[in-house]
């Protein structure tokens, strides 16, 4: 195990088998902190955000806080009730995206999804920034390190979630419940003290009026207070993470979250407006929460406790986004609207790629806005109310369609929710537009456009790969060229391999170092195989000359499989390959990019003399990830290798996908036997490595050829949309003794803008 793998195991933990997934489902007491830390934490700053806006009209405007708080609380209650119906109607999860797409159409569904993805990214950055602000409020000396602290907390929450949802839930449960208990203790103590006259907070500053109290200002304050609703939809997206019965447990947790959040929000709003001297203004030294705690508890242990748990919950509130962003991304990727890498679960059964993506986006937001809460908060809420509105309107259509018992009441509830959140969305968009909401309003359609283009690309690739898939799997003559740079054990084994294949034509190309008389060495080593030496001509590199030469040869013999056999010394690691075999890497990438078949033969570095001898056993395995043109082409090539045994192998990473492959294999009547291999830890490379080792290949008596179907895309920009698994497989097998790796590329037309624009896409056929 490498040092990197050791560090990964220490930080992330041992891999979990797929069968352990059922043990990762969350009970209600654990799901509450995982999915509700964001809405529960919002009460720590929602009241303050309202007061910051009202402060523009002077301290007298704070009398409007309580009416606005009741309006926000009523809105929160409506949304909670509406989403309880959503989780019961859509127990498979997906929330606003699935509801909107199935009932309103693709565009509303993608709009809801993009709004949520943006909102989750903002949730992380806003929550972390708010947590850091609370820490700096208690320890102002940390002010200059605001951004560094924020990025450190992002890394901390990311690692916790990479360890798995259950581990993250266990870790975050205590801080979340500690926050709830402490807030209720502060609220109850404050209310008791207010019974005999509310206490006064230390004076932190004077609020001076800068504008009059207008309807627009009140609406803007309401929009800022609506941040208390962020994260409410999280449970509807993550129903599948709950223990059974999933929808019932999700609905119960949602109700508990709503009751706790509403009570705390109203309690803090009441104390903020009744305790004397509690103010809010730009640049105030203490948060509103800190001022209330100081008045209620004084400068003692409880005040420090309030600050600690507030900072903790604000930082950990980002976990709500970490629970839902990867899950929603996985659903979208499954529908081909996002890169398919987001579908896969990592070592710990978490959606690791989605977690890392969220961390990167949130970190970039924190850097761009210098982790300033007041700047980030202006971008907030627009996305979440967009998804609220579309989800509830979608539910109305759902009830009108199913018309099950009680559908009229359900439609009325969701209709009221949709209209209410729609009105709030307009208010938020208008009042916050110039302060940053325009960024989100612009970003949402751009993300929708991006997702539609991704879906179009996947559809085009799929259709092109299925063209003429019914053609017979028949062998064709092989035109083989040996490529090497010196005479050693690897070229001896490459020639042995080529002789065992018995190609229709066999030649050799040498790219030797300067000063080496490779022609004389070749004549002494082997007879009857013509050799061409490429040393470069003018400003053209030898590898470019080789690629162009073989490409022309492929065109001239289009009825043959033109194959370049690249001989290399076996390396100890991919780092050594990258350092010592750069020329070979360029040649292989260039040849595959031009659609030529590339076979890699490796051998350990041994002293001479070197002997050319046919292997006794030659086994061929074609790796299959789907039945399409690329797979048929690879099977046709494999048929012409004259192997001792020939079989196809598919690794079972997803049961549904494997079932589709088996069904298609039988339907098309492909005459090559197909093996389906389970991968309990979802590691394609580890599973294939263990499989090939069972053949005990030694490179001399027993040789194993792994044939990889690939496709080549014309544009580099499409490369990130595919898994790059062929590259990973080749990197793994190149280090295995006695294993020959053959890439059989299939050039595609999809996205081509010019006849010569070709980029390697190292992805097996899908």
Coordinates of C-alpha atoms in Angstrom, one line a residue, residues 43-632:
X43 CA -32.3 31.3 13.6
X44 CA -28.9 32.4 14.9
X45 CA -28.7 35.1 12.2
X46 CA -32.2 35.5 10.6
X47 CA -33.4 38.0 13.2
X48 CA -30.1 39.9 12.9
X49 CA -30.5 40.1 9.1
X50 CA -33.9 41.7 9.5
X51 CA -32.6 44.2 12.0
X52 CA -29.6 45.1 9.8
X53 CA -32.0 46.2 7.1
X54 CA -34.4 48.0 9.5
X55 CA -31.5 49.8 11.1
X56 CA -31.3 52.0 8.0
X57 CA -34.5 53.7 9.3
X58 CA -33.1 54.0 12.8
X59 CA -33.6 52.1 16.1
X60 CA -37.3 52.9 16.1
X61 CA -37.8 50.7 13.1
X62 CA -36.9 47.6 15.3
X63 CA -40.6 47.6 16.4
X64 CA -41.3 45.9 13.1
X65 CA -39.2 42.9 13.9
X66 CA -41.9 40.9 15.7
X67 CA -44.6 41.3 13.0
X68 CA -42.1 40.3 10.4
X69 CA -40.9 37.4 12.5
X70 CA -44.5 36.1 12.8
X71 CA -44.9 36.4 9.0
X72 CA -41.6 34.5 8.4
X73 CA -42.7 31.9 11.0
X74 CA -46.1 31.4 9.3
X75 CA -44.3 31.0 5.9
X76 CA -42.0 28.4 7.5
X77 CA -45.0 26.5 8.8
X78 CA -46.7 26.5 5.4
X79 CA -43.5 25.2 3.7
X80 CA -43.0 22.5 6.3
X81 CA -46.6 21.3 5.9
X82 CA -46.2 21.3 2.1
X83 CA -43.0 19.4 2.1
X84 CA -44.4 16.7 4.5
X85 CA -46.8 16.0 1.7
X86 CA -44.0 15.9 -0.8
X87 CA -41.9 13.3 1.1
X88 CA -45.0 11.1 1.3
X89 CA -45.8 11.4 -2.4
X90 CA -42.2 11.0 -3.5
X91 CA -40.5 8.6 -1.2
X92 CA -37.7 8.0 -3.7
X93 CA -36.3 11.4 -3.0
X94 CA -35.2 14.1 -5.4
X95 CA -37.4 16.7 -3.9
X96 CA -38.2 19.8 -5.9
X97 CA -36.3 18.6 -9.0
X98 CA -38.2 15.3 -9.3
X99 CA -41.6 16.8 -8.5
X100 CA -41.1 19.7 -10.9
X101 CA -39.8 17.6 -13.7
X102 CA -42.5 14.9 -13.5
X103 CA -45.4 17.3 -13.2
X104 CA -44.3 20.6 -14.8
X105 CA -41.8 19.5 -17.4
X106 CA -38.0 19.3 -18.1
X107 CA -37.3 23.1 -17.9
X108 CA -39.1 23.7 -14.6
X109 CA -37.4 20.6 -13.2
X110 CA -33.9 21.8 -14.2
X111 CA -34.7 25.3 -13.0
X112 CA -35.5 23.9 -9.5
X113 CA -32.4 21.6 -9.6
X114 CA -30.1 24.4 -10.6
X115 CA -31.6 26.7 -8.0
X116 CA -31.0 24.1 -5.3
X117 CA -27.5 23.3 -6.4
X118 CA -26.6 27.0 -6.2
X119 CA -28.4 27.4 -2.9
X120 CA -26.6 24.4 -1.4
X121 CA -23.3 25.9 -2.5
X122 CA -24.3 29.2 -0.9
X123 CA -25.4 27.3 2.2
X124 CA -21.9 26.0 2.8
X125 CA -20.2 29.4 2.3
X126 CA -22.9 31.4 4.2
X127 CA -22.9 28.9 7.1
X128 CA -19.1 28.8 7.4
X129 CA -18.9 32.6 7.1
X130 CA -21.5 33.0 9.8
X131 CA -19.7 30.5 12.1
X132 CA -16.5 32.3 11.6
X133 CA -18.2 35.6 12.3
X134 CA -19.5 34.2 15.6
X135 CA -16.0 33.0 16.6
X136 CA -14.5 36.4 15.7
X137 CA -17.3 38.1 17.8
X138 CA -16.1 36.1 20.8
X139 CA -12.4 36.5 19.9
X140 CA -11.8 39.6 17.8
X141 CA -8.1 38.9 17.6
X142 CA -8.9 36.3 15.0
X143 CA -10.4 38.9 12.6
X144 CA -7.4 39.0 10.2
X145 CA -7.7 35.2 9.7
X146 CA -11.3 35.2 8.7
X147 CA -10.8 33.6 5.2
X148 CA -8.2 31.1 6.4
X149 CA -10.5 29.9 9.2
X150 CA -13.4 29.6 6.8
X151 CA -11.4 27.4 4.3
X152 CA -10.2 25.3 7.2
X153 CA -13.8 24.6 8.4
X154 CA -14.8 23.7 4.8
X155 CA -12.0 21.1 4.7
X156 CA -13.0 19.8 8.1
X157 CA -16.7 19.3 7.2
X158 CA -15.7 17.8 3.8
X159 CA -13.5 15.2 5.4
X160 CA -16.2 14.3 7.9
X161 CA -18.7 13.7 5.1
X162 CA -16.3 11.7 3.0
X163 CA -16.2 9.3 5.9
X164 CA -19.9 8.6 5.3
X165 CA -23.3 10.0 6.2
X166 CA -23.7 8.0 9.4
X167 CA -20.3 9.0 10.7
X168 CA -21.0 12.6 9.9
X169 CA -24.4 12.3 11.6
X170 CA -22.9 10.8 14.7
X171 CA -20.2 13.5 14.8
X172 CA -22.6 16.4 14.2
X173 CA -25.4 15.2 16.5
X174 CA -23.9 16.5 19.7
X175 CA -23.2 20.1 18.5
X176 CA -26.7 20.4 17.0
X177 CA -28.5 19.2 20.1
X178 CA -26.2 21.3 22.3
X179 CA -27.2 24.3 20.2
X180 CA -30.9 23.6 20.5
X181 CA -30.7 23.0 24.3
X182 CA -28.6 26.1 24.8
X183 CA -30.9 28.3 22.7
X184 CA -34.0 27.1 24.6
X185 CA -32.2 27.7 27.8
X186 CA -31.4 31.3 26.8
X187 CA -34.9 31.9 25.5
X188 CA -36.6 30.5 28.6
X189 CA -34.3 32.3 31.0
X190 CA -34.8 35.5 29.0
X191 CA -38.6 35.2 29.1
X192 CA -38.5 34.5 32.8
X193 CA -36.4 37.5 33.5
X194 CA -38.6 39.6 31.2
X195 CA -41.5 38.8 33.4
X196 CA -40.1 41.2 36.0
X197 CA -38.6 43.6 33.5
X198 CA -36.3 42.7 30.7
X199 CA -32.6 43.0 31.3
X200 CA -30.4 45.4 29.4
X201 CA -27.5 44.4 27.1
X202 CA -24.2 46.3 27.3
X203 CA -24.2 49.2 24.8
X204 CA -22.4 48.3 21.6
X205 CA -23.2 51.3 19.5
X206 CA -25.8 53.8 18.4
X207 CA -28.1 53.2 15.4
X208 CA -28.5 56.3 13.3
X209 CA -31.2 56.6 10.6
X210 CA -30.0 56.8 7.1
X211 CA -33.4 56.6 5.3
X212 CA -37.1 56.6 6.0
X213 CA -39.1 53.5 6.9
X214 CA -40.7 52.6 3.6
X215 CA -42.7 49.6 2.4
X216 CA -39.8 48.6 0.2
X217 CA -37.5 48.6 3.3
X218 CA -39.9 46.5 5.3
X219 CA -40.2 44.0 2.4
X220 CA -36.4 43.9 2.1
X221 CA -36.2 43.2 5.8
X222 CA -38.8 40.4 5.4
X223 CA -36.7 39.0 2.5
X224 CA -33.6 39.0 4.7
X225 CA -35.5 37.3 7.6
X226 CA -36.6 34.6 5.1
X227 CA -33.2 33.1 5.4
X228 CA -34.7 31.2 8.3
X229 CA -36.3 28.9 5.6
X230 CA -33.1 27.8 4.0
X231 CA -32.5 24.1 4.2
X232 CA -36.2 23.1 4.8
X233 CA -36.2 21.2 1.5
X234 CA -33.2 19.1 2.4
X235 CA -35.2 16.3 3.9
X236 CA -37.4 15.9 0.8
X237 CA -34.2 15.5 -1.3
X238 CA -32.7 12.9 1.1
X239 CA -35.6 10.6 1.9
X240 CA -33.6 7.6 0.7
X241 CA -31.1 8.2 3.5
X242 CA -33.7 7.5 6.3
X243 CA -34.4 4.1 7.9
X244 CA -37.6 2.3 6.9
X245 CA -40.4 3.3 6.7
X246 CA -38.5 6.1 4.9
X247 CA -41.2 8.6 4.0
X248 CA -42.9 8.4 7.4
X249 CA -39.6 8.9 9.2
X250 CA -38.7 11.8 6.9
X251 CA -42.1 13.5 7.5
X252 CA -41.8 13.1 11.3
X253 CA -38.3 14.6 11.2
X254 CA -39.5 17.4 9.0
X255 CA -42.3 18.3 11.5
X256 CA -39.8 18.2 14.5
X257 CA -37.4 20.4 12.6
X258 CA -40.2 22.9 11.8
X259 CA -41.5 23.1 15.4
X260 CA -38.0 23.6 16.8
X261 CA -37.0 26.2 14.3
X262 CA -40.2 28.3 14.5
X263 CA -40.1 28.3 18.3
X264 CA -36.4 29.4 18.5
X265 CA -36.8 32.0 15.8
X266 CA -39.8 33.6 17.5
X267 CA -38.1 33.4 20.9
X268 CA -34.9 35.1 19.7
X269 CA -36.9 37.8 17.8
X270 CA -38.9 38.6 20.9
X271 CA -35.8 38.9 23.1
X272 CA -34.0 41.0 20.5
X273 CA -36.8 43.6 20.5
X274 CA -37.6 43.6 24.3
X275 CA -34.1 43.5 25.8
X276 CA -32.7 47.0 26.0
X277 CA -29.8 48.1 23.9
X278 CA -29.9 45.2 21.5
X279 CA -29.0 46.7 18.1
X280 CA -27.8 45.7 14.7
X281 CA -25.7 47.8 12.3
X282 CA -22.8 47.3 9.9
X283 CA -19.5 46.7 11.8
X284 CA -21.1 46.0 15.2
X285 CA -18.6 44.2 17.5
X286 CA -21.1 41.6 18.7
X287 CA -23.8 39.7 17.0
X288 CA -27.4 40.0 18.1
X289 CA -27.3 36.6 19.6
X290 CA -24.2 37.5 21.6
X291 CA -25.9 40.7 22.9
X292 CA -28.9 38.7 24.0
X293 CA -26.7 36.1 25.7
X294 CA -24.7 38.8 27.5
X295 CA -27.9 40.4 28.8
X296 CA -29.5 37.2 29.9
X297 CA -26.5 35.3 31.3
X298 CA -23.9 38.0 31.9
X299 CA -20.2 37.6 31.0
X300 CA -19.8 34.1 32.3
X301 CA -19.8 30.4 31.4
X302 CA -23.2 30.5 29.8
X303 CA -22.4 33.4 27.6
X304 CA -19.3 31.6 26.4
X305 CA -21.4 28.5 25.9
X306 CA -23.9 30.3 23.7
X307 CA -21.0 31.7 21.5
X308 CA -19.4 28.3 21.3
X309 CA -22.5 26.3 20.3
X310 CA -23.6 29.1 18.0
X311 CA -20.3 29.1 16.2
X312 CA -20.4 25.3 16.1
X313 CA -23.9 25.0 14.7
X314 CA -23.3 27.7 12.1
X315 CA -20.2 25.9 10.8
X316 CA -21.8 22.5 10.9
X317 CA -25.0 23.8 9.2
X318 CA -23.0 23.4 6.1
X319 CA -23.5 19.6 6.6
X320 CA -27.1 20.0 5.4
X321 CA -25.7 21.0 2.0
X322 CA -23.2 18.2 2.1
X323 CA -26.0 15.7 2.7
X324 CA -28.1 16.9 -0.2
X325 CA -25.9 18.5 -2.9
X326 CA -24.1 15.1 -3.6
X327 CA -27.4 13.2 -3.5
X328 CA -29.2 15.6 -5.9
X329 CA -26.1 15.7 -8.1
X330 CA -26.2 11.9 -8.3
X331 CA -29.9 11.9 -9.3
X332 CA -29.2 14.6 -12.0
X333 CA -26.2 12.6 -13.2
X334 CA -28.3 9.5 -13.4
X335 CA -30.6 11.4 -15.7
X336 CA -27.6 12.5 -17.8
X337 CA -27.8 16.2 -16.8
X338 CA -24.5 16.2 -14.9
X339 CA -21.2 14.3 -15.4
X340 CA -21.8 10.6 -14.8
X341 CA -18.9 10.4 -12.3
X342 CA -21.3 12.0 -9.7
X343 CA -23.5 8.8 -9.7
X344 CA -20.8 6.6 -8.1
X345 CA -20.4 6.1 -4.4
X346 CA -17.0 6.3 -2.9
X347 CA -15.1 4.0 -0.5
X348 CA -17.3 4.9 2.4
X349 CA -20.6 4.7 0.4
X350 CA -20.9 8.5 0.2
X351 CA -21.2 10.3 -3.0
X352 CA -17.6 11.4 -2.8
X353 CA -17.3 13.2 -6.1
X354 CA -20.3 15.4 -5.3
X355 CA -18.9 16.2 -1.9
X356 CA -15.5 17.3 -3.3
X357 CA -17.3 19.3 -6.0
X358 CA -19.4 21.1 -3.4
X359 CA -16.3 21.9 -1.3
X360 CA -14.5 23.4 -4.3
X361 CA -17.4 25.6 -5.3
X362 CA -18.0 26.8 -1.7
X363 CA -14.3 27.5 -1.2
X364 CA -14.3 29.6 -4.4
X365 CA -17.3 31.6 -3.2
X366 CA -15.6 32.2 0.2
X367 CA -12.5 33.4 -1.6
X368 CA -14.4 35.6 -4.0
X369 CA -16.4 37.3 -1.2
X370 CA -13.6 37.2 1.4
X371 CA -15.8 35.1 3.7
X372 CA -17.9 38.2 4.5
X373 CA -21.3 37.1 5.7
X374 CA -23.1 40.4 4.8
X375 CA -21.9 40.1 1.2
X376 CA -22.7 36.4 0.8
X377 CA -26.1 36.6 2.5
X378 CA -27.4 38.9 -0.3
X379 CA -27.1 36.0 -2.8
X380 CA -29.0 33.7 -0.5
X381 CA -32.7 32.7 -0.5
X382 CA -33.5 33.4 -4.1
X383 CA -32.5 29.9 -5.1
X384 CA -34.4 28.2 -2.3
X385 CA -37.6 30.1 -2.9
X386 CA -37.4 29.2 -6.6
X387 CA -37.3 25.5 -5.7
X388 CA -40.0 26.0 -3.1
X389 CA -42.4 27.6 -5.6
X390 CA -41.8 25.1 -8.4
X391 CA -42.0 22.1 -6.0
X392 CA -45.4 23.2 -4.6
X393 CA -46.9 24.0 -7.9
X394 CA -45.7 20.6 -9.2
X395 CA -47.4 19.0 -6.2
X396 CA -50.7 20.7 -7.1
X397 CA -50.4 19.1 -10.6
X398 CA -49.6 15.8 -8.9
X399 CA -52.7 15.8 -6.8
X400 CA -54.9 16.8 -9.8
X401 CA -53.5 13.8 -11.6
X402 CA -53.7 11.1 -9.0
X403 CA -56.9 12.3 -7.3
X404 CA -56.5 9.9 -4.4
X405 CA -58.4 10.1 -1.1
X406 CA -58.0 13.6 0.4
X407 CA -56.4 15.1 -2.8
X408 CA -58.5 18.3 -2.6
X409 CA -57.1 19.2 0.8
X410 CA -53.6 18.3 -0.2
X411 CA -53.8 20.3 -3.4
X412 CA -55.1 23.3 -1.4
X413 CA -52.2 23.1 1.0
X414 CA -49.6 22.9 -1.8
X415 CA -51.4 25.5 -3.8
X416 CA -51.3 27.9 -0.8
X417 CA -47.6 27.1 -0.3
X418 CA -46.8 27.7 -4.0
X419 CA -48.6 31.0 -4.1
X420 CA -47.0 32.2 -0.9
X421 CA -43.5 31.2 -1.7
X422 CA -44.0 32.6 -5.2
X423 CA -44.9 36.0 -3.8
X424 CA -41.9 35.9 -1.5
X425 CA -39.7 34.9 -4.4
X426 CA -40.7 38.1 -6.2
X427 CA -40.2 40.2 -3.1
X428 CA -36.8 38.7 -2.5
X429 CA -35.7 39.0 -6.1
X430 CA -36.8 42.7 -6.3
X431 CA -35.5 43.8 -2.9
X432 CA -32.1 42.0 -3.1
X433 CA -31.6 42.4 -6.9
X434 CA -29.0 45.2 -6.8
X435 CA -27.3 43.7 -3.6
X436 CA -26.3 40.5 -5.3
X437 CA -29.5 38.5 -6.1
X438 CA -28.9 39.3 -9.8
X439 CA -25.9 37.0 -9.6
X440 CA -28.1 34.0 -8.7
X441 CA -30.9 35.1 -11.1
X442 CA -28.3 35.0 -13.9
X443 CA -26.6 31.9 -12.7
X444 CA -29.7 29.7 -12.6
X445 CA -30.5 29.9 -16.3
X446 CA -26.8 29.4 -17.2
X447 CA -26.7 26.2 -15.1
X448 CA -29.9 25.0 -16.8
X449 CA -28.4 25.6 -20.2
X450 CA -25.2 23.8 -19.1
X451 CA -27.3 20.8 -17.9
X452 CA -29.3 20.6 -21.2
X453 CA -26.1 20.7 -23.2
X454 CA -24.6 17.9 -21.1
X455 CA -27.8 15.8 -21.7
X456 CA -27.6 16.5 -25.4
X457 CA -24.0 15.4 -25.5
X458 CA -24.7 12.1 -23.7
X459 CA -27.7 11.4 -26.0
X460 CA -25.6 12.1 -29.1
X461 CA -22.8 9.8 -27.9
X462 CA -25.3 7.1 -27.0
X463 CA -27.1 7.2 -30.4
X464 CA -23.8 7.1 -32.3
X465 CA -22.5 4.2 -30.3
X466 CA -25.6 2.2 -31.1
X467 CA -25.4 2.8 -34.9
X468 CA -24.8 -0.6 -36.7
X469 CA -24.4 -2.4 -33.4
X470 CA -25.9 -5.5 -35.0
X471 CA -22.9 -6.0 -37.2
X472 CA -21.3 -9.4 -36.8
X473 CA -18.4 -10.0 -34.5
X474 CA -16.0 -11.3 -37.1
X475 CA -12.2 -11.1 -37.2
X476 CA -10.3 -9.0 -39.7
X477 CA -6.6 -9.2 -40.7
X478 CA -4.2 -7.5 -38.3
X479 CA -1.5 -5.1 -39.6
X480 CA 1.0 -4.9 -36.8
X481 CA 3.9 -2.5 -36.2
X482 CA 6.4 -2.9 -33.4
X483 CA 7.5 0.4 -31.8
X484 CA 10.6 0.5 -29.6
X485 CA 13.5 2.7 -28.6
X486 CA 16.2 0.1 -27.7
X487 CA 16.9 -3.7 -27.8
X488 CA 16.0 -5.2 -24.5
X489 CA 13.6 -7.8 -22.9
X490 CA 10.5 -5.7 -23.7
X491 CA 11.2 -5.8 -27.5
X492 CA 11.9 -9.6 -27.2
X493 CA 8.5 -10.1 -25.6
X494 CA 6.8 -7.8 -28.0
X495 CA 8.1 -9.8 -30.9
X496 CA 7.1 -13.0 -29.2
X497 CA 3.6 -11.6 -28.7
X498 CA 3.4 -10.5 -32.4
X499 CA 4.5 -14.0 -33.7
X500 CA 1.9 -15.7 -31.5
X501 CA -0.8 -13.4 -33.0
X502 CA 0.5 -14.2 -36.6
X503 CA -0.5 -10.9 -38.1
X504 CA -1.0 -10.4 -41.9
X505 CA 1.8 -7.9 -41.9
X506 CA 4.6 -7.2 -39.3
X507 CA 7.0 -4.3 -39.4
X508 CA 9.0 -2.4 -36.9
X509 CA 9.7 1.3 -36.1
X510 CA 12.6 2.4 -33.9
X511 CA 12.9 5.8 -32.2
X512 CA 16.4 5.4 -30.7
X513 CA 18.4 7.9 -28.7
X514 CA 21.0 9.9 -30.7
X515 CA 24.2 8.1 -31.5
X516 CA 22.8 4.6 -31.2
X517 CA 23.2 2.3 -34.2
X518 CA 19.9 0.6 -33.8
X519 CA 19.9 -0.9 -37.4
X520 CA 23.0 -3.0 -36.7
X521 CA 21.6 -4.3 -33.4
X522 CA 18.3 -5.1 -35.1
X523 CA 20.0 -7.2 -37.8
X524 CA 21.8 -9.2 -35.2
X525 CA 18.7 -9.7 -33.1
X526 CA 16.0 -10.7 -35.6
X527 CA 15.7 -11.5 -39.3
X528 CA 12.9 -11.0 -41.8
X529 CA 11.1 -8.1 -40.1
X530 CA 11.7 -4.7 -41.9
X531 CA 12.8 -1.8 -39.7
X532 CA 12.3 1.9 -40.2
X533 CA 14.3 4.3 -38.0
X534 CA 12.7 7.7 -37.1
X535 CA 15.1 10.2 -35.8
X536 CA 13.2 13.4 -36.6
X537 CA 13.4 15.6 -39.6
X538 CA 13.8 19.3 -39.3
X539 CA 11.5 20.7 -36.6
X540 CA 9.2 17.6 -36.6
X541 CA 9.5 15.2 -33.7
X542 CA 10.0 11.5 -34.3
X543 CA 6.8 10.6 -32.4
X544 CA 4.7 12.9 -34.6
X545 CA 6.3 11.3 -37.7
X546 CA 5.5 7.9 -36.4
X547 CA 1.9 8.8 -35.6
X548 CA 1.4 10.3 -39.1
X549 CA 3.1 7.3 -40.7
X550 CA 0.9 4.7 -39.0
X551 CA -2.3 6.9 -39.6
X552 CA -1.5 6.9 -43.4
X553 CA -0.9 3.1 -43.2
X554 CA -4.3 2.6 -41.5
X555 CA -6.0 4.6 -44.3
X556 CA -4.2 2.6 -47.0
X557 CA -5.2 -0.7 -45.4
X558 CA -8.7 0.2 -44.1
X559 CA -9.8 -3.5 -44.2
X560 CA -7.2 -4.3 -41.6
X561 CA -6.8 -3.6 -37.9
X562 CA -3.7 -1.4 -37.9
X563 CA -2.0 -2.0 -34.5
X564 CA 1.0 -0.4 -32.9
X565 CA 2.7 -2.7 -30.4
X566 CA 4.6 -0.4 -28.0
X567 CA 7.4 -2.2 -26.1
X568 CA 8.2 -0.7 -22.6
X569 CA 10.2 -1.7 -19.5
X570 CA 8.0 -2.6 -16.6
X571 CA 7.8 0.2 -14.1
X572 CA 7.3 0.1 -10.3
X573 CA 4.7 2.9 -10.2
X574 CA 2.8 5.3 -12.5
X575 CA 5.1 8.1 -11.3
X576 CA 8.0 6.2 -12.7
X577 CA 6.1 5.7 -16.0
X578 CA 5.4 9.4 -16.2
X579 CA 9.0 10.2 -15.5
X580 CA 10.8 7.7 -17.6
X581 CA 8.4 6.9 -20.5
X582 CA 7.2 10.3 -21.6
X583 CA 7.9 9.5 -25.3
X584 CA 5.9 6.2 -25.1
X585 CA 3.0 8.0 -23.4
X586 CA 2.9 10.7 -26.1
X587 CA 3.0 8.0 -28.9
X588 CA 0.2 6.0 -27.3
X589 CA -2.1 9.0 -26.7
X590 CA -1.5 10.3 -30.2
X591 CA -2.2 6.9 -31.9
X592 CA -5.4 6.3 -29.9
X593 CA -6.5 9.9 -30.7
X594 CA -6.1 9.0 -34.4
X595 CA -8.2 5.9 -34.0
X596 CA -5.4 3.4 -34.2
X597 CA -5.2 0.3 -32.0
X598 CA -2.4 0.4 -29.4
X599 CA -1.0 -2.7 -27.7
X600 CA 1.3 -2.2 -24.7
X601 CA 3.8 -5.0 -24.0
X602 CA 5.9 -4.6 -20.8
X603 CA 8.8 -6.6 -19.4
X604 CA 11.2 -6.3 -16.5
X605 CA 14.6 -4.9 -17.1
X606 CA 16.8 -8.0 -17.5
X607 CA 20.3 -8.6 -18.8
X608 CA 20.7 -10.3 -22.2
X609 CA 20.8 -12.3 -24.2
X610 CA 17.1 -11.8 -25.2
X611 CA 15.1 -14.6 -26.7
X612 CA 12.1 -14.5 -29.0
X613 CA 9.7 -17.4 -28.2
X614 CA 6.0 -18.0 -28.6
X615 CA 4.0 -18.2 -25.4
X616 CA 2.4 -21.5 -24.5
X617 CA -0.9 -20.0 -23.4
X618 CA -2.4 -16.7 -24.6
X619 CA -5.6 -15.7 -22.9
X620 CA -7.7 -12.7 -24.1
X621 CA -10.2 -10.8 -22.0
X622 CA -12.3 -8.0 -23.5
X623 CA -13.5 -5.6 -20.9
X624 CA -17.2 -4.6 -21.5
X625 CA -19.2 -1.8 -20.0
X626 CA -22.0 -1.9 -22.6
X627 CA -23.1 -3.5 -25.9
X628 CA -22.4 -1.0 -28.7
X629 CA -20.3 -0.3 -31.7
X630 CA -17.1 0.1 -29.7
X631 CA -17.6 -3.2 -27.9
X632 CA -18.3 -5.0 -31.2

